[in-house]
């Protein structure tokens, strides 16, 4: 199948060995606790979470995937993991977690998974915008995480090219792309992926971002 969702080449240097899993986990714990220093935040490395990367927060604990303490992690693995940690730490301090879980549970009970997905996309953009106010350099620390998610999403668009013209299914993802572009995330893949969407989807995502 023709590649209808081409992204810029990846950086091979990101796959070179960098630090051990122990060094990484110690660093992430420090980062998460620093960002959420006014709260008693626990960092739990167990892989327990709501998505395939195992990153989540419940208002008390930030959950991240367990790493082998002795294994060497690549620059990419460290950057992606650090970004997830920082993103979840922002949820800790900027999201009303009890209310979010109440609302998300209600959406699930009603079968409104798309609505829950859109709510999550809006909240992700909102907290990262707040994070930029509190910690101006945080976009660069989440950028590689966003790029990894973007490249994974591009695979879906390649398998189902009709999605780039679908006004409903990809809109929550498009909102996160539009928001992060607006916030100055440097990933070239992020900008290119958004440009592949139909103009109508881009316009709608940008209008939602205006409100956020």
Short mmCIF file of C-alpha atoms in Angstrom, two decimals:
data_model
loop_
_atom_site.label_atom_id
_atom_site.label_comp_id
_atom_site.label_asym_id
_atom_site.label_seq_id
_atom_site.Cartn_x
_atom_site.Cartn_y
_atom_site.Cartn_z
CA UNK A 1 0.00 0.00 0.00
CA UNK A 2 1.23 3.50 -0.80
CA UNK A 3 2.43 5.39 2.26
CA UNK A 4 -0.28 8.01 2.59
CA UNK A 5 0.90 9.25 5.96
CA UNK A 6 4.62 9.87 5.47
CA UNK A 7 6.55 11.27 8.43
CA UNK A 8 10.09 12.66 8.52
CA UNK A 9 12.91 10.12 9.12
CA UNK A 10 13.50 9.12 12.71
CA UNK A 11 16.74 9.91 14.57
CA UNK A 12 18.84 6.70 14.80
CA UNK A 13 21.02 8.20 17.54
CA UNK A 14 18.05 7.88 19.89
CA UNK A 15 18.54 4.12 19.89
CA UNK A 16 22.06 4.23 21.30
CA UNK A 17 22.69 3.06 24.86
CA UNK A 18 22.43 5.81 27.45
CA UNK A 19 21.92 4.94 31.14
CA UNK A 20 20.85 1.96 33.25
CA UNK A 21 17.27 1.25 34.24
CA UNK A 22 18.16 2.07 37.84
CA UNK A 23 19.56 5.48 36.90
CA UNK A 24 16.50 6.16 34.78
CA UNK A 25 14.00 5.19 37.47
CA UNK A 26 15.83 7.25 40.11
CA UNK A 27 15.78 10.25 37.79
CA UNK A 28 12.09 9.89 36.95
CA UNK A 29 11.16 9.63 40.62
CA UNK A 30 13.06 12.85 41.31
CA UNK A 31 11.40 14.61 38.37
CA UNK A 32 7.85 13.55 39.24
CA UNK A 33 8.27 14.42 42.91
CA UNK A 34 9.77 17.80 42.01
CA UNK A 35 6.90 18.73 39.70
CA UNK A 36 4.29 17.61 42.23
CA UNK A 37 6.29 18.74 45.28
CA UNK A 38 3.23 20.15 47.06
CA UNK A 39 1.59 16.71 47.02
CA UNK A 40 2.52 13.35 48.49
CA UNK A 41 3.05 11.59 45.19
CA UNK A 42 4.26 8.00 45.02
CA UNK A 43 5.94 6.72 41.87
CA UNK A 44 5.13 3.05 41.27
CA UNK A 45 7.07 1.13 38.62
CA UNK A 46 4.78 -1.75 37.80
CA UNK A 47 3.44 -1.20 34.30
CA UNK A 48 -0.05 -0.81 35.74
CA UNK A 49 -2.02 1.74 33.78
CA UNK A 50 -4.77 2.48 31.36
CA UNK A 51 -2.74 2.41 28.13
CA UNK A 52 -0.23 0.11 26.48
CA UNK A 53 2.67 2.13 27.86
CA UNK A 54 1.46 1.60 31.41
CA UNK A 55 1.44 5.29 32.38
CA UNK A 56 -1.36 6.57 34.59
CA UNK A 57 -2.14 8.42 37.80
CA UNK A 58 -4.91 8.06 40.35
CA UNK A 59 -4.31 11.28 42.27
CA UNK A 60 -1.87 9.68 44.70
CA UNK A 61 0.26 7.31 42.66
CA UNK A 62 1.97 7.82 39.31
CA UNK A 63 2.27 4.44 37.59
CA UNK A 64 5.06 3.83 35.07
CA UNK A 65 6.44 0.65 33.46
CA UNK A 66 8.97 -1.30 35.49
CA UNK A 67 12.49 -1.34 34.03
CA UNK A 68 15.33 -3.81 34.50
CA UNK A 69 17.66 -1.96 36.91
CA UNK A 70 20.81 -3.42 35.37
CA UNK A 71 19.88 -3.15 31.69
CA UNK A 72 21.08 -0.22 29.59
CA UNK A 73 18.27 1.92 28.24
CA UNK A 74 18.51 3.91 25.03
CA UNK A 75 18.14 7.66 24.70
CA UNK A 76 14.72 7.06 23.15
CA UNK A 77 13.48 4.83 25.98
CA UNK A 78 14.64 7.31 28.60
CA UNK A 79 13.15 10.32 26.82
CA UNK A 80 9.79 8.62 26.26
CA UNK A 81 9.61 7.34 29.83
CA UNK A 82 10.59 10.71 31.29
CA UNK A 83 7.90 12.40 29.21
CA UNK A 84 5.22 10.03 30.49
CA UNK A 85 6.36 10.70 34.06
CA UNK A 86 6.22 14.46 33.60
CA UNK A 87 2.82 14.31 31.92
CA UNK A 88 1.34 12.21 34.73
CA UNK A 89 2.90 14.55 37.31
CA UNK A 90 1.06 17.44 35.65
CA UNK A 91 -2.18 15.49 36.04
CA UNK A 92 -1.38 15.19 39.73
CA UNK A 93 -1.22 18.93 40.26
CA UNK A 94 -3.63 20.27 37.63
CA UNK A 95 -6.40 17.68 37.21
CA UNK A 96 -9.22 17.23 39.73
CA UNK A 97 -8.63 13.48 39.84
CA UNK A 98 -11.72 12.43 41.86
CA UNK A 99 -13.97 14.40 39.51
CA UNK A 100 -12.15 13.11 36.44
CA UNK A 101 -12.51 9.48 37.50
CA UNK A 102 -16.18 10.03 38.37
CA UNK A 103 -16.88 11.56 34.95
CA UNK A 104 -14.78 9.03 33.01
CA UNK A 105 -16.53 6.17 34.79
CA UNK A 106 -19.91 7.66 33.92
CA UNK A 107 -18.93 7.93 30.25
CA UNK A 108 -17.81 4.29 30.25
CA UNK A 109 -21.07 3.15 31.85
CA UNK A 110 -23.01 5.00 29.16
CA UNK A 111 -20.88 3.56 26.38
CA UNK A 112 -19.62 7.02 25.42
CA UNK A 113 -16.00 6.04 24.82
CA UNK A 114 -15.45 8.66 22.11
CA UNK A 115 -16.69 11.39 24.46
CA UNK A 116 -14.36 10.13 27.18
CA UNK A 117 -11.50 10.13 24.67
CA UNK A 118 -12.23 13.70 23.67
CA UNK A 119 -12.41 14.73 27.32
CA UNK A 120 -9.05 13.13 27.93
CA UNK A 121 -7.53 14.87 24.89
CA UNK A 122 -8.81 18.24 26.08
CA UNK A 123 -7.49 17.63 29.60
CA UNK A 124 -4.09 16.54 28.27
CA UNK A 125 -3.72 19.77 26.32
CA UNK A 126 -5.01 21.85 29.23
CA UNK A 127 -2.56 20.44 31.80
CA UNK A 128 0.41 20.62 29.45
CA UNK A 129 -0.43 24.26 28.74
CA UNK A 130 -0.50 24.82 32.49
CA UNK A 131 2.78 22.96 32.77
CA UNK A 132 4.40 25.36 30.32
CA UNK A 133 3.36 28.22 32.60
CA UNK A 134 4.81 26.54 35.69
CA UNK A 135 7.84 24.95 33.99
CA UNK A 136 8.61 26.73 30.68
CA UNK A 137 10.98 24.01 29.43
CA UNK A 138 8.67 21.07 30.01
CA UNK A 139 7.56 20.81 26.37
CA UNK A 140 11.00 19.54 25.38
CA UNK A 141 10.83 16.87 28.08
CA UNK A 142 7.52 15.52 26.75
CA UNK A 143 8.27 15.99 23.04
CA UNK A 144 9.81 12.55 22.39
CA UNK A 145 6.88 10.89 24.14
CA UNK A 146 4.49 12.78 21.89
CA UNK A 147 6.56 11.86 18.83
CA UNK A 148 6.45 8.16 19.74
CA UNK A 149 2.66 8.32 20.09
CA UNK A 150 2.45 10.21 16.79
CA UNK A 151 4.52 7.63 14.91
CA UNK A 152 2.41 4.84 16.36
CA UNK A 153 -0.76 6.65 15.29
CA UNK A 154 0.67 7.12 11.79
CA UNK A 155 0.78 3.34 11.41
CA UNK A 156 -2.97 3.24 11.96
CA UNK A 157 -3.53 5.96 9.36
CA UNK A 158 -1.43 4.01 6.88
CA UNK A 159 -3.54 0.91 7.47
CA UNK A 160 -6.77 2.92 7.27
CA UNK A 161 -6.05 5.97 5.06
CA UNK A 162 -9.73 6.92 5.08
CA UNK A 163 -9.30 8.05 8.71
CA UNK A 164 -7.49 11.23 7.67
CA UNK A 165 -10.78 12.48 6.20
CA UNK A 166 -13.01 11.14 9.00
CA UNK A 167 -14.50 14.09 10.90
CA UNK A 168 -15.18 12.06 14.07
CA UNK A 169 -12.83 9.17 14.89
CA UNK A 170 -9.45 10.97 14.78
CA UNK A 171 -10.63 14.29 16.23
CA UNK A 172 -9.46 13.70 19.84
CA UNK A 173 -5.98 12.82 18.56
CA UNK A 174 -6.05 15.83 16.23
CA UNK A 175 -6.85 18.08 19.20
CA UNK A 176 -3.76 16.86 21.05
CA UNK A 177 -1.66 17.47 17.94
CA UNK A 178 -3.09 20.95 17.41
CA UNK A 179 -2.63 21.85 21.06
CA UNK A 180 0.96 20.68 21.23
CA UNK A 181 1.85 22.43 18.00
CA UNK A 182 0.35 25.62 19.45
CA UNK A 183 2.43 25.16 22.59
CA UNK A 184 5.63 24.94 20.57
CA UNK A 185 6.52 21.25 20.73
CA UNK A 186 9.47 20.89 18.33
CA UNK A 187 8.80 17.40 16.89
CA UNK A 188 8.79 17.62 13.11
CA UNK A 189 6.78 14.40 12.97
CA UNK A 190 4.02 16.02 15.06
CA UNK A 191 3.71 18.96 12.67
CA UNK A 192 3.81 16.75 9.58
CA UNK A 193 1.23 14.30 10.92
CA UNK A 194 -1.24 17.08 11.65
CA UNK A 195 -0.76 18.49 8.15
CA UNK A 196 -1.76 15.11 6.65
CA UNK A 197 -5.26 15.40 8.11
CA UNK A 198 -8.00 16.93 6.00
CA UNK A 199 -8.29 20.71 6.24
CA UNK A 200 -11.73 20.34 7.82
CA UNK A 201 -10.34 18.24 10.68
CA UNK A 202 -7.44 20.64 11.17
CA UNK A 203 -9.83 23.59 11.35
CA UNK A 204 -12.11 21.89 13.85
CA UNK A 205 -9.19 20.77 16.03
CA UNK A 206 -7.79 24.30 16.01
CA UNK A 207 -11.15 25.75 17.06
CA UNK A 208 -11.29 23.36 20.02
CA UNK A 209 -7.70 24.27 20.87
CA UNK A 210 -8.69 27.96 20.84
CA UNK A 211 -11.21 27.21 23.57
CA UNK A 212 -8.78 25.10 25.61
#
